[in-house]
Tab-separated table of C-alpha atoms in Angstrom:
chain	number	residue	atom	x	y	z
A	1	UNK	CA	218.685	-107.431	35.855
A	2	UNK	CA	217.412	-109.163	39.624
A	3	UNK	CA	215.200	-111.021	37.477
A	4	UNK	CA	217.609	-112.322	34.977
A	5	UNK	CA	220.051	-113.569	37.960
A	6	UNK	CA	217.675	-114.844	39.266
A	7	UNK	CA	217.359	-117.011	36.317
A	8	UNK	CA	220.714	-117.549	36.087
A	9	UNK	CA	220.792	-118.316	39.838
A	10	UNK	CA	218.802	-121.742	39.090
A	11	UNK	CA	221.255	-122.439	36.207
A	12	UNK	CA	223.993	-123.433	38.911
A	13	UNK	CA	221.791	-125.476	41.073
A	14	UNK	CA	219.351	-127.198	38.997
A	15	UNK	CA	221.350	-129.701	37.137
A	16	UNK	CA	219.343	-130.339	33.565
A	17	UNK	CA	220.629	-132.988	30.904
A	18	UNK	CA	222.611	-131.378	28.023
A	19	UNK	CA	223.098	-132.959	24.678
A	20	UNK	CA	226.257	-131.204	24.483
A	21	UNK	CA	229.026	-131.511	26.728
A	22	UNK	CA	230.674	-127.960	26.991
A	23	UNK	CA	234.598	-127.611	28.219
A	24	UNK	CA	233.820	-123.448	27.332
A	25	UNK	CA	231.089	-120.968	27.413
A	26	UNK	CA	229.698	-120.512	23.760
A	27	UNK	CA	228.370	-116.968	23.802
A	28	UNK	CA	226.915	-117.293	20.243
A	29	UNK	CA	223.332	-116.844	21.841
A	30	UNK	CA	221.339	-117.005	25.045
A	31	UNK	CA	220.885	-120.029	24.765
A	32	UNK	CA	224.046	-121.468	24.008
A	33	UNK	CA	225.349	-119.380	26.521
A	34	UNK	CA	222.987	-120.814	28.937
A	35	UNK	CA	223.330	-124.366	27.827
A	36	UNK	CA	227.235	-124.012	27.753
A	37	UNK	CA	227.363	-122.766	31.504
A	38	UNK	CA	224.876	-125.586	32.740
A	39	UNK	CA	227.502	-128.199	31.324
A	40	UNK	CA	230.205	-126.802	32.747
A	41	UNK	CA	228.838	-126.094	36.062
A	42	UNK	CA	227.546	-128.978	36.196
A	43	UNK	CA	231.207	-130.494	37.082
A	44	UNK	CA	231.760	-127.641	39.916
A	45	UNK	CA	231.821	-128.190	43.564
A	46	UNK	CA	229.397	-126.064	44.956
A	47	UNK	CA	231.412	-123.506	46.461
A	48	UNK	CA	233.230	-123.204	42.977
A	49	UNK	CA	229.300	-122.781	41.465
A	50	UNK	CA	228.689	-119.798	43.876
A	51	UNK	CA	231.958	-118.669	42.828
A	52	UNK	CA	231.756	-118.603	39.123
A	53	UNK	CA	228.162	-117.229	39.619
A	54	UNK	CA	229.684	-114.165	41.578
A	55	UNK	CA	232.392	-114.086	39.164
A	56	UNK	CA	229.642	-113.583	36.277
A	57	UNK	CA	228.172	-110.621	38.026
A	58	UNK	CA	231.893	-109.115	38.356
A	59	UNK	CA	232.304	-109.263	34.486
A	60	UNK	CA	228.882	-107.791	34.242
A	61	UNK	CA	229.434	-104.941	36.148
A	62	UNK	CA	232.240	-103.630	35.432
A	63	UNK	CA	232.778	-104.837	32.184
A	64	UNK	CA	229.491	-103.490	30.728
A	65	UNK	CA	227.382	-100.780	30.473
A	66	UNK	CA	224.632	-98.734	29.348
A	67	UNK	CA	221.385	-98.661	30.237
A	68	UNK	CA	219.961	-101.149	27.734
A	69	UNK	CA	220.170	-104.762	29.816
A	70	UNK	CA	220.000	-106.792	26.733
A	71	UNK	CA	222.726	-104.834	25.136
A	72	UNK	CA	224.764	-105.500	27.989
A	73	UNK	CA	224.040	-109.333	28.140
A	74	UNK	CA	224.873	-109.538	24.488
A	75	UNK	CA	228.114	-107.576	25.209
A	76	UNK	CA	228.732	-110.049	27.985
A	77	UNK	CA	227.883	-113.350	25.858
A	78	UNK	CA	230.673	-111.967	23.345
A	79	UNK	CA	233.316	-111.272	26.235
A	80	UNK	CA	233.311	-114.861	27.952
A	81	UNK	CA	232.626	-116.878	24.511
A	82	UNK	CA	235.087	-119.017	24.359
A	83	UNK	CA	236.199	-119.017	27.857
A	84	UNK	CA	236.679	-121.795	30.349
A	85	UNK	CA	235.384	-121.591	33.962
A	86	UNK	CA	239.367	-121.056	35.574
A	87	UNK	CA	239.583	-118.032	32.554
A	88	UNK	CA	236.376	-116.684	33.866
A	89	UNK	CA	237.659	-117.004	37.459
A	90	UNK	CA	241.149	-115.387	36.108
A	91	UNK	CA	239.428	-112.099	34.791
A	92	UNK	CA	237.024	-111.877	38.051
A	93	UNK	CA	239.930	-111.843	40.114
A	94	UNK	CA	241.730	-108.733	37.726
A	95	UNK	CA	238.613	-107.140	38.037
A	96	UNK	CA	238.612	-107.441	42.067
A	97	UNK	CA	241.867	-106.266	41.964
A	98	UNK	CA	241.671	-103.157	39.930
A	99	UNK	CA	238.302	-101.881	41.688
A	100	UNK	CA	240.062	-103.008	45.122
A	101	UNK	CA	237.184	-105.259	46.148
A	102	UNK	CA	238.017	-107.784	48.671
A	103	UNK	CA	237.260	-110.889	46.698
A	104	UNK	CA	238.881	-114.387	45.687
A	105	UNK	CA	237.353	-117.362	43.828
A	106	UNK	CA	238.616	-120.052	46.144
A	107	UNK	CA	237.864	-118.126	49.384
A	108	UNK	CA	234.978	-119.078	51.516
A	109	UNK	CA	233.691	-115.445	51.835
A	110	UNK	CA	230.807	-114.364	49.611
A	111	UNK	CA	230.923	-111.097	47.631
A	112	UNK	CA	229.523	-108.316	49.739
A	113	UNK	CA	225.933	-107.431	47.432
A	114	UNK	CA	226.428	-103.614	47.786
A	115	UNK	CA	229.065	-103.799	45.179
A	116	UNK	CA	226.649	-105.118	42.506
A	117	UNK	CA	223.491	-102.796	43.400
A	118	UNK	CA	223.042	-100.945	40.574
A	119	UNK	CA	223.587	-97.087	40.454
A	120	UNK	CA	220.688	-94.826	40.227
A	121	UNK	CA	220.553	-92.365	38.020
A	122	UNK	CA	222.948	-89.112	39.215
A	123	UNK	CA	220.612	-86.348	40.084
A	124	UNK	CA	220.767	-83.011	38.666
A	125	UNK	CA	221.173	-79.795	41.433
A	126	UNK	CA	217.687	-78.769	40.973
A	127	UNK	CA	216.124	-82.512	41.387
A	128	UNK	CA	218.619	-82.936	44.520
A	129	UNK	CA	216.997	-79.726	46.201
A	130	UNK	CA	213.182	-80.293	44.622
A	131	UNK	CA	213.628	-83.489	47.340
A	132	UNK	CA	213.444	-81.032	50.247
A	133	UNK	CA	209.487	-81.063	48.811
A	134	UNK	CA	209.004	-84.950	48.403
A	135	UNK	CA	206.141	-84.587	51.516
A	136	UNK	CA	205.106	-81.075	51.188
A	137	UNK	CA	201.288	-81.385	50.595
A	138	UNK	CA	199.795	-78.021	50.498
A	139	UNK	CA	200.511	-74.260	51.912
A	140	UNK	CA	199.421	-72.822	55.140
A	141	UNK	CA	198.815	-69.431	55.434
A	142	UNK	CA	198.791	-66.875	58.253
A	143	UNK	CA	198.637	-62.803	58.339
A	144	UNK	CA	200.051	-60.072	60.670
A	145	UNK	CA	199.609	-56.406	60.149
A	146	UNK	CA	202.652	-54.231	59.914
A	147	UNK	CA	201.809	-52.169	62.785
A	148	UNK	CA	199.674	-52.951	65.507
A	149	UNK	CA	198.049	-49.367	66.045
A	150	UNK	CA	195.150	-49.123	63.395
A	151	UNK	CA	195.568	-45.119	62.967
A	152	UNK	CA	199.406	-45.674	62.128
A	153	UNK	CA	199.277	-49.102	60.090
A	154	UNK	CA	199.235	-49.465	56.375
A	155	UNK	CA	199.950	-52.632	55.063
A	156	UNK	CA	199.444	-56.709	56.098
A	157	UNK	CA	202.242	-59.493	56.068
A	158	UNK	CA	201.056	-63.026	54.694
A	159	UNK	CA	203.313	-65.686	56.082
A	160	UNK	CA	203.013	-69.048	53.683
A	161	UNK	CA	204.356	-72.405	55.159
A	162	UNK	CA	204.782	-75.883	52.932
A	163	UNK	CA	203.360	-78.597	55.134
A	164	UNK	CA	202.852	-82.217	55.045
A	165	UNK	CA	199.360	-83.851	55.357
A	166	UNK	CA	200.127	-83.733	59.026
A	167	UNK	CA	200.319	-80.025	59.142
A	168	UNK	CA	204.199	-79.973	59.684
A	169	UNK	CA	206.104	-77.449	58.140
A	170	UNK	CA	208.541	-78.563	55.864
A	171	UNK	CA	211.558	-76.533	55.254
A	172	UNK	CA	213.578	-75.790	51.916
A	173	UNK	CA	216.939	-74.400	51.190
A	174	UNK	CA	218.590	-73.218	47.782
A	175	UNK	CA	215.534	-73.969	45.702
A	176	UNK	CA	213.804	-71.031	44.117
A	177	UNK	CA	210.250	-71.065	44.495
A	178	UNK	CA	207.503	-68.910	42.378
A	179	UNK	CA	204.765	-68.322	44.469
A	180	UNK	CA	201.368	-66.895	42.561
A	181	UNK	CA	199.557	-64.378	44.739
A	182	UNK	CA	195.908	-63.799	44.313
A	183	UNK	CA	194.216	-61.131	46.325
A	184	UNK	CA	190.353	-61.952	46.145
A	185	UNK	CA	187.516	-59.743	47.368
A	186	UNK	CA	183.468	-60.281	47.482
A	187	UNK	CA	184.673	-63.377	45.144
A	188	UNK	CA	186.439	-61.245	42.408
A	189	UNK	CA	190.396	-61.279	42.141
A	190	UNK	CA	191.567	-57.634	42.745
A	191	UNK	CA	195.029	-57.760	42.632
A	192	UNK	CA	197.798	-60.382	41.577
A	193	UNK	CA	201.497	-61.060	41.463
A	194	UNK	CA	204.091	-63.353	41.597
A	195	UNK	CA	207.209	-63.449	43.927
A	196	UNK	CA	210.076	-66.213	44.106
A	197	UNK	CA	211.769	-67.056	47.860
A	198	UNK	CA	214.837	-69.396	47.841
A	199	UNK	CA	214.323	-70.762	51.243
A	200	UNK	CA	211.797	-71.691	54.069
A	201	UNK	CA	213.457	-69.079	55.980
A	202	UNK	CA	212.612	-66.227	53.472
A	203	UNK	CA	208.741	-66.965	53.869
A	204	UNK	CA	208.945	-67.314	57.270
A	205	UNK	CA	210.141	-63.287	57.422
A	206	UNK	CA	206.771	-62.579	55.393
A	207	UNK	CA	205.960	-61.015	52.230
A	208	UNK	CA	204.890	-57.443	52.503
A	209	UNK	CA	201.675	-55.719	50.814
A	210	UNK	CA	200.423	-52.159	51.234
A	211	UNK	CA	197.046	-51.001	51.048
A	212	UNK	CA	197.814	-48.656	48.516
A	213	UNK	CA	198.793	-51.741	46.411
A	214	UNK	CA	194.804	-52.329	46.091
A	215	UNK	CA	192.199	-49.641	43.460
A	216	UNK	CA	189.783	-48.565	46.095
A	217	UNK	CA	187.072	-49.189	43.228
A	218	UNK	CA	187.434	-52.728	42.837
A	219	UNK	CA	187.180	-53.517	46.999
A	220	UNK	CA	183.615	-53.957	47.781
A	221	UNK	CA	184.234	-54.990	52.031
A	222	UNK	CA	186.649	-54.758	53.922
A	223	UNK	CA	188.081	-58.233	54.008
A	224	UNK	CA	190.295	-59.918	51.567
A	225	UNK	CA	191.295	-63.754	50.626
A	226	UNK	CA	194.480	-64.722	49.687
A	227	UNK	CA	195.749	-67.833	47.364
A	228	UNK	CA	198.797	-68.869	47.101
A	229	UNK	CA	200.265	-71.757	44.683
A	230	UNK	CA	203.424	-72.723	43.757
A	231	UNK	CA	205.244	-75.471	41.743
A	232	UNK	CA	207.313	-77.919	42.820
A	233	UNK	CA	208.306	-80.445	40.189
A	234	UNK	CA	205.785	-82.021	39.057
A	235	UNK	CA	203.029	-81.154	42.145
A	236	UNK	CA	201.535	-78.094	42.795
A	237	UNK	CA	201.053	-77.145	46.192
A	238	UNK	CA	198.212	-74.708	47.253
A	239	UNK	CA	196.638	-72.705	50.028
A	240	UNK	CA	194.027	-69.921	51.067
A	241	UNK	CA	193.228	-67.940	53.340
A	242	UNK	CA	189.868	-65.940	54.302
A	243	UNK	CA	189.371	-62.629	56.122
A	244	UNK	CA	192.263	-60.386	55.922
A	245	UNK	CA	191.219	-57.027	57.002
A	246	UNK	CA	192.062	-54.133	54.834
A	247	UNK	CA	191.660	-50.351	55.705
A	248	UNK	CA	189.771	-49.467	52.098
A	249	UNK	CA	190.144	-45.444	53.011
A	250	UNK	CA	193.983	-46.125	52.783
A	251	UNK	CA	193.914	-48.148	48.983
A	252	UNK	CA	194.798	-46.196	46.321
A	253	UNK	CA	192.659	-44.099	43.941
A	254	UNK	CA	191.782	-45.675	40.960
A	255	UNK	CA	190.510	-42.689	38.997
A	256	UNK	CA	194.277	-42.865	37.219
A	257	UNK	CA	194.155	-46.971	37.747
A	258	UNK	CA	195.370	-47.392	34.083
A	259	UNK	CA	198.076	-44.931	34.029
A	260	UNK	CA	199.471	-46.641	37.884
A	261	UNK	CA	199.553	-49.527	35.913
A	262	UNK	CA	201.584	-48.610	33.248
A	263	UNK	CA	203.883	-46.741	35.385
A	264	UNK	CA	204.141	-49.862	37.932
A	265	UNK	CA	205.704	-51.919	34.876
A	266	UNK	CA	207.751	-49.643	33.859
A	267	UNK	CA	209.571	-49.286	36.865
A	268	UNK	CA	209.728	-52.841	37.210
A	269	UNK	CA	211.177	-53.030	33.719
A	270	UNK	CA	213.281	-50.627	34.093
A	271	UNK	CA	214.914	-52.330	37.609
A	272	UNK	CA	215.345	-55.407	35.347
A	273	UNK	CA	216.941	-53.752	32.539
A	274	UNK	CA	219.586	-52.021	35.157
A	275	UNK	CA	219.814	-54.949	36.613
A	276	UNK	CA	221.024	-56.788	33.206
A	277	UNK	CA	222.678	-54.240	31.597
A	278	UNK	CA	225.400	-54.383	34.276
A	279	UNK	CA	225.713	-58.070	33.397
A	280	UNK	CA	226.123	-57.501	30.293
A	281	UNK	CA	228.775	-54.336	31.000
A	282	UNK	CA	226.593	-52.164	28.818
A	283	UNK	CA	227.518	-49.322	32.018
A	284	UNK	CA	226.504	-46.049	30.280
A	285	UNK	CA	222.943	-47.584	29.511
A	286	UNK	CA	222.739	-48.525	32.650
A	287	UNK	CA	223.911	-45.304	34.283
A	288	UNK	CA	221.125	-43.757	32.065
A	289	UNK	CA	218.767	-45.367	34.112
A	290	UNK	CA	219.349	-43.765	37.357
A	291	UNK	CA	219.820	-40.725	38.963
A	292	UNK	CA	221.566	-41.969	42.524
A	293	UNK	CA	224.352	-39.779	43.733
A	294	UNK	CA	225.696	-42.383	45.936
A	295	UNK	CA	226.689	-43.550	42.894
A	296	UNK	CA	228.763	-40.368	41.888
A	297	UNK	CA	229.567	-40.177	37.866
A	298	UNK	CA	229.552	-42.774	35.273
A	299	UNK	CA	233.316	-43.456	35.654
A	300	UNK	CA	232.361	-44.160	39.205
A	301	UNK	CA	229.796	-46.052	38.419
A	302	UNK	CA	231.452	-48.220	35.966
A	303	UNK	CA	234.557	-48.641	38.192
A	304	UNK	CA	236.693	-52.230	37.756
A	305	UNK	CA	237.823	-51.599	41.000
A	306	UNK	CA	234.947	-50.540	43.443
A	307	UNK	CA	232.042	-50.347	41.374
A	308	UNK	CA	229.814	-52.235	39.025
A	309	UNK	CA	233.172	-52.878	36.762
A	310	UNK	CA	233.205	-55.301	39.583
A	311	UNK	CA	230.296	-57.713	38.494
A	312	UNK	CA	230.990	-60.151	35.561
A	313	UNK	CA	227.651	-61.894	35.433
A	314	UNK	CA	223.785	-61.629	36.914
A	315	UNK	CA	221.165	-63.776	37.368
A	316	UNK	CA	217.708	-61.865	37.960
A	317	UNK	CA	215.581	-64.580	39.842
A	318	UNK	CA	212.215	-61.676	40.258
A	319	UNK	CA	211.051	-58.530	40.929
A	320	UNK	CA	208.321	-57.326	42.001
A	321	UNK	CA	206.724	-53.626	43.400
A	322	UNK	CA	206.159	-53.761	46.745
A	323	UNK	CA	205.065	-50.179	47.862
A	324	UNK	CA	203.720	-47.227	45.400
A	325	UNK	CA	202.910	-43.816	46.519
A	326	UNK	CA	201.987	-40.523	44.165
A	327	UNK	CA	206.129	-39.909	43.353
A	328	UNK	CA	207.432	-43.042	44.325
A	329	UNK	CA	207.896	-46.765	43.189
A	330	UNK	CA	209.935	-49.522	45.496
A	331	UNK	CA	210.504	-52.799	43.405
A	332	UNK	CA	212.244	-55.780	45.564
A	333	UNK	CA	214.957	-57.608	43.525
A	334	UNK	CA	216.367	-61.037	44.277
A	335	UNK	CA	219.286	-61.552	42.151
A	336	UNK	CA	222.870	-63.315	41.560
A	337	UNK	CA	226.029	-62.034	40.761
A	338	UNK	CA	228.649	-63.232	39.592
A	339	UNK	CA	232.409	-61.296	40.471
A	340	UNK	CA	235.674	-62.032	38.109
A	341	UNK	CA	237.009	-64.463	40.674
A	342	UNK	CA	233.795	-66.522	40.062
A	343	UNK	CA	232.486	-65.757	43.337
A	344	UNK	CA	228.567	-66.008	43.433
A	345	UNK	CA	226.167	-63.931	46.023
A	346	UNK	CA	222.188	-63.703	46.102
A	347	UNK	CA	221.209	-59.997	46.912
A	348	UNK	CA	218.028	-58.939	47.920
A	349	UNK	CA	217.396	-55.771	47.073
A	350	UNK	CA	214.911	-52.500	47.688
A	351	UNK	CA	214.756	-49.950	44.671
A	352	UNK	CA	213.579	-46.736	44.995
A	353	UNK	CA	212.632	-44.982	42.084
A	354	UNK	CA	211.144	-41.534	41.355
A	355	UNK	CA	209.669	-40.133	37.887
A	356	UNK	CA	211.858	-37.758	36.140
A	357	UNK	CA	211.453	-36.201	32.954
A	358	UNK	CA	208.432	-38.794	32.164
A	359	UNK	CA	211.024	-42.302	33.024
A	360	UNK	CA	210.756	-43.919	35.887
A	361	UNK	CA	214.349	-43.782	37.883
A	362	UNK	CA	217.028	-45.500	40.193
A	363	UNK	CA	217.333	-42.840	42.708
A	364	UNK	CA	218.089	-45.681	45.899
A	365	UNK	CA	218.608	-48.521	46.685
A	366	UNK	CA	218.623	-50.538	50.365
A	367	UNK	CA	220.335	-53.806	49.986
A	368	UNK	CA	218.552	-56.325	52.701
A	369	UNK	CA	220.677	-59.163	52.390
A	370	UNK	CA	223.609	-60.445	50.752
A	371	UNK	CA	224.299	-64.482	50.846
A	372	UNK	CA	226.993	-66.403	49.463
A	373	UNK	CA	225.770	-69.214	46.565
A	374	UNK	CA	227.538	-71.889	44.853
A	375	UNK	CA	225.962	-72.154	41.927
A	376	UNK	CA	223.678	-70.061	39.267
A	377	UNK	CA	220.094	-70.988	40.532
């Protein structure tokens, strides 16, 4: 479009001979239109050349659109065929009028340029937050243990930071990441997963692993590396980091590796299918999936008025198993819900779950934190 003004521009100033002398515009063609409106500016003043030049770019504006610019030309050829240079002046002035732009074809002022810039393409949610990222280059990565007295601590924190090629963090808000987690020792990965953090602020608390996360068989040292990528739009930003000591008499056993597997994803499963079935008020399946008696009976449970009868809607964003011991499973949910008033919160959410009669179980659950949202993410 600059470059087609631009053209047009040189129209009004660079007076050619015309075999035709034109009293309208004759939008037949380009090049009748073109012809047409060198004639008849020809016999403007050159204040009243500027002026039907703005005057041009009003009509285009707002009296096209689309984002084919050659289908809006020809639209515009067809609207001022026909029309003299005081008719074109006539329906730039309506125009001015109706949009309440401060603009007259006799006045000495030109027309400010910021009403013809052209409007960029409206953003969705997720492409307005994925700018938060636009100079993120990579992930830094630092560790802490959980407690600082050897005998007593069993687990690590990994702390993961989005910087810029400078090394300075750059923070996020309201835009769910998926990190990948690889746990690599003597060169081979030993453990992986996958967690998803909404905000700078959430990986700046840390993301919690146990020893007992680890099979004792596959740890060859004592010192792990740790990957970490994630995707945002169409870059992937990545970091590692080397030398993470790990206690290896505290990992778990792995003589029963395959059957701690099995009963890891179940309970995992089973937190998501809780978690869902209350979104999709199927309560007594639900209910079947737990055995919490802070939850009292399934009329309880399924109460409209103070208990998951409340929730209309859910949104599962992950889950993932955080601790495991020989009777016990924790899985940490992030999820929305979604009340009858159309409220939306994010909870973050411990489960505890023990196995009972061969199923893995809700017996607990320790809410962390509980935000406000405005939208599904």
């Amino acid at each position: 479009m600059k470059k087609t003004f631009l053209i047009l521009y040189s129209i009004f100033f660079i007076i050619l001979s015309c075999n035709k002398e034109y009293k309208v515009i004759d939008g037949s063609s380009k090049e009748s239109f073109d012809l047409s409106l060198k004639s008849i500016s020809s016999k403007l003043t050159i204040l009243q050349q500027d002026k039907l030049e703005e005057a041009i770019k009003l009509i285009y504006k707002f009296k096209t659109d689309g984002d084919d610019e050659n289908q809006r030309w020809e639209k515009l050829y067809s609207i001022l065929n026909d029309k003299s240079s005081e008719q074109v002046f006539e329906m730039a002035e309506e125009i001015a009028k109706e949009n309440k732009i401060s603009w007259s074809s006799t006045s000495m002022i030109p027309l400010d340029p910021s009403i013809l810039r052209t409007e960029e393409k409206k953003l969705s949610e997720e492409e307005k937050n994925l700018q938060q990222l636009e100079s993120a280059t990579s992930i830094n990565i630092r560790f802490s243990t959980i407690n600082s007295d050897p005998e007593l601590n069993e687990g690590f924190y990994i702390y993961p930071k989005l910087v810029d090629d400078s090394g300075q963090e750059i923070t996020f808000n309201n835009l769910p990441l998926n990190f990948s987690i690889s746990f690599i020792n003597n060169g081979t990965v030993v453990y992986t997963t996958n967690r998803t953090l909404s905000s700078s602020f959430d990986l700046n608390k840390g993301l919690k692993f146990m020893y007992n996360l680890f099979d004792k068989e596959k740890i060859i040292n004592s010192s792990l590396d740790v990957e970490v990528k994630t995707s945002a739009g169409d870059k992937y930003l990545y970091g590692k980091l080397a030398g993470i000591p790990i206690e290896v008499s505290k990992t778990k056993d792995s003589s029963s590796s395959i059957e701690d597997e099995l009963d890891n994803q179940l309970a995992v499963k089973n937190v998501n299918n809780f978690i869902q079935l209350i979104g999709d008020k199927k309560y007594s399946e639900a209910y079947k999936l737990s055995k919490n008696p802070k939850w009292g009976d399934e009329e309880k449970f399924s109460s409209t008025s103070n208990g998951f009868g409340t929730i209309e809607a859910v949104n599962i964003l992950s889950s993932d198993l955080i601790n495991r011991n020989k009777d016990e499973i924790t899985v940490f949910s992030i999820y929305q819900i979604k009340d009858k008033s159309g409220k939306i919160k994010s909870l973050k959410q411990n489960f505890k779950l023990h196995k009972i009669n061969g199923d893995w179980l809700i017996t607990d659950t320790q809410t962390k934190e509980v935000t406000n949202d405005d939208s599904w993410k």
